[in-house]
Amino acid sequence: MADPAPIRIGVLISGSGSNLQTLIDNCEVGFIPGQIAMVISNNPDAYGITRAQEKGIAVKTINHRDHPDRDSFDLEVGNALEEAKVDLVCLAGFMRILTSSFVKRFQGRLINIHPSLLPAFPGLHVQQQAIDAGVRFSGATVHFVDEEVDTGPIIVQAVVPILPDDTAKQLAARILVQEHRIYPLSVRLFARGQLKLKNSHVQIVDGGADPDAALINPPFPH
Ligand code: GRF
């Protein structure tokens, strides 16, 4: 496959920005054929802003508290992304629900990462939800954003065993490690044109497969 033209990526954050950092790092090493063109935070205190500034990446704070309603906030965010000529918008620890007009404006080039195996455990406190449900696995999901919350077509997932006596914090930390792997992989696949949306399912062109892969929790005794 001929090398695709590098894509311009916009990243929306609200907090630490560890997923932003992994996207920055993977663009730098060329795993993602692209560049972070714009970072937007709704939270002026987000550490992710510092991460962007350290790399000389354009960053804007658009505080939702300065807007009378969601439409007005989303319009300013959308305009800033369009001005930056982004090809893909990545929600990375972004804690605002986006309006359907924003989703329509970026449909097909708007993705999100969620720390559970969707459709299981949408919403918040998902690691505790998984522990409370007594399931043996949780994980992370990267998906296209549609007009509902945490329901769009799934791109990549990683599965993480839940250990006896796991706290939500411990589980979240192990899931985060996998988030930092599957988000760059998802953006790479998008940038290389390997994602085909068909009847709200994502087909991955030349994505490879491991038919013998399986995880068992608890593991078989050695
Ligand atoms: C991550 O678990 C992400 O899945 C969730 O917010 C957490 C923090 O993300 N949406 P980040 O460190 O701000 O990227």
mmCIF file with all atom_site columns, N, CA and C in Angstrom, residues 12-16 19 42 91-96 112-113 183:
data_model
loop_
_atom_site.group_PDB
_atom_site.id
_atom_site.type_symbol
_atom_site.label_atom_id
_atom_site.label_alt_id
_atom_site.label_comp_id
_atom_site.label_asym_id
_atom_site.label_entity_id
_atom_site.label_seq_id
_atom_site.pdbx_PDB_ins_code
_atom_site.Cartn_x
_atom_site.Cartn_y
_atom_site.Cartn_z
_atom_site.occupancy
_atom_site.B_iso_or_equiv
_atom_site.pdbx_formal_charge
_atom_site.auth_seq_id
_atom_site.auth_comp_id
_atom_site.auth_asym_id
_atom_site.auth_atom_id
_atom_site.pdbx_PDB_model_num
ATOM 1  N N  . LEU A 1 12  ? -9.899  16.201 21.512 1.00 0.00 ? 12  LEU A N  1
ATOM 2  C CA . LEU A 1 12  ? -10.671 16.903 22.547 1.00 0.00 ? 12  LEU A CA 1
ATOM 3  C C  . LEU A 1 12  ? -10.390 16.242 23.890 1.00 0.00 ? 12  LEU A C  1
ATOM 4  N N  . ILE A 1 13  ? -10.025 17.042 24.878 1.00 0.00 ? 13  ILE A N  1
ATOM 5  C CA . ILE A 1 13  ? -9.671  16.529 26.210 1.00 0.00 ? 13  ILE A CA 1
ATOM 6  C C  . ILE A 1 13  ? -10.421 17.278 27.301 1.00 0.00 ? 13  ILE A C  1
ATOM 7  N N  . SER A 1 14  ? -10.402 16.678 28.487 1.00 0.00 ? 14  SER A N  1
ATOM 8  C CA . SER A 1 14  ? -10.961 17.363 29.671 1.00 0.00 ? 14  SER A CA 1
ATOM 9  C C  . SER A 1 14  ? -10.049 17.228 30.890 1.00 0.00 ? 14  SER A C  1
ATOM 10 N N  . GLY A 1 15  ? -9.058  16.286 30.778 1.00 0.00 ? 15  GLY A N  1
ATOM 11 C CA . GLY A 1 15  ? -8.309  15.996 32.007 1.00 0.00 ? 15  GLY A CA 1
ATOM 12 C C  . GLY A 1 15  ? -6.836  15.733 31.769 1.00 0.00 ? 15  GLY A C  1
ATOM 13 N N  . SER A 1 16  ? -6.367  14.602 32.305 1.00 0.00 ? 16  SER A N  1
ATOM 14 C CA . SER A 1 16  ? -4.939  14.278 32.324 1.00 0.00 ? 16  SER A CA 1
ATOM 15 C C  . SER A 1 16  ? -4.335  14.238 30.909 1.00 0.00 ? 16  SER A C  1
ATOM 16 N N  . ASN A 1 19  ? -4.240  9.712  27.051 1.00 0.00 ? 19  ASN A N  1
ATOM 17 C CA . ASN A 1 19  ? -4.531  9.198  25.701 1.00 0.00 ? 19  ASN A CA 1
ATOM 18 C C  . ASN A 1 19  ? -4.043  10.175 24.643 1.00 0.00 ? 19  ASN A C  1
ATOM 19 N N  . ASN A 1 42  ? -12.093 21.534 27.261 1.00 0.00 ? 42  ASN A N  1
ATOM 20 C CA . ASN A 1 42  ? -13.204 22.318 27.842 1.00 0.00 ? 42  ASN A CA 1
ATOM 21 C C  . ASN A 1 42  ? -12.853 22.747 29.262 1.00 0.00 ? 42  ASN A C  1
ATOM 22 N N  . LEU A 1 91  ? -11.897 11.954 20.624 1.00 0.00 ? 91  LEU A N  1
ATOM 23 C CA . LEU A 1 91  ? -12.274 12.309 21.998 1.00 0.00 ? 91  LEU A CA 1
ATOM 24 C C  . LEU A 1 91  ? -11.369 11.492 22.912 1.00 0.00 ? 91  LEU A C  1
ATOM 25 N N  . ALA A 1 92  ? -10.660 12.155 23.787 1.00 0.00 ? 92  ALA A N  1
ATOM 26 C CA . ALA A 1 92  ? -9.666  11.454 24.629 1.00 0.00 ? 92  ALA A CA 1
ATOM 27 C C  . ALA A 1 92  ? -9.814  11.911 26.070 1.00 0.00 ? 92  ALA A C  1
ATOM 28 N N  . GLY A 1 93  ? -10.643 11.201 26.803 1.00 0.00 ? 93  GLY A N  1
ATOM 29 C CA . GLY A 1 93  ? -10.928 11.620 28.173 1.00 0.00 ? 93  GLY A CA 1
ATOM 30 C C  . GLY A 1 93  ? -11.778 12.881 28.171 1.00 0.00 ? 93  GLY A C  1
ATOM 31 N N  . PHE A 1 94  ? -12.554 13.047 27.113 1.00 0.00 ? 94  PHE A N  1
ATOM 32 C CA . PHE A 1 94  ? -13.404 14.231 26.959 1.00 0.00 ? 94  PHE A CA 1
ATOM 33 C C  . PHE A 1 94  ? -14.718 13.953 27.651 1.00 0.00 ? 94  PHE A C  1
ATOM 34 N N  . MET A 1 95  ? -15.090 14.821 28.598 1.00 0.00 ? 95  MET A N  1
ATOM 35 C CA . MET A 1 95  ? -16.198 14.471 29.487 1.00 0.00 ? 95  MET A CA 1
ATOM 36 C C  . MET A 1 95  ? -17.490 15.224 29.177 1.00 0.00 ? 95  MET A C  1
ATOM 37 N N  . ARG A 1 96  ? -17.630 15.738 27.953 1.00 0.00 ? 96  ARG A N  1
ATOM 38 C CA . ARG A 1 96  ? -18.870 16.420 27.585 1.00 0.00 ? 96  ARG A CA 1
ATOM 39 C C  . ARG A 1 96  ? -19.659 15.545 26.620 1.00 0.00 ? 96  ARG A C  1
ATOM 40 N N  . ASN A 1 112 ? -14.008 7.804  19.712 1.00 0.00 ? 112 ASN A N  1
ATOM 41 C CA . ASN A 1 112 ? -13.913 7.960  21.164 1.00 0.00 ? 112 ASN A CA 1
ATOM 42 C C  . ASN A 1 112 ? -13.323 6.692  21.753 1.00 0.00 ? 112 ASN A C  1
ATOM 43 N N  . ILE A 1 113 ? -12.724 6.820  22.940 1.00 0.00 ? 113 ILE A N  1
ATOM 44 C CA . ILE A 1 113 ? -12.256 5.647  23.663 1.00 0.00 ? 113 ILE A CA 1
ATOM 45 C C  . ILE A 1 113 ? -13.013 5.550  24.981 1.00 0.00 ? 113 ILE A C  1
ATOM 46 N N  . TYR A 1 183 ? -5.764  2.944  21.107 1.00 0.00 ? 183 TYR A N  1
ATOM 47 C CA . TYR A 1 183 ? -6.127  4.222  20.474 1.00 0.00 ? 183 TYR A CA 1
ATOM 48 C C  . TYR A 1 183 ? -5.190  4.526  19.296 1.00 0.00 ? 183 TYR A C  1
#
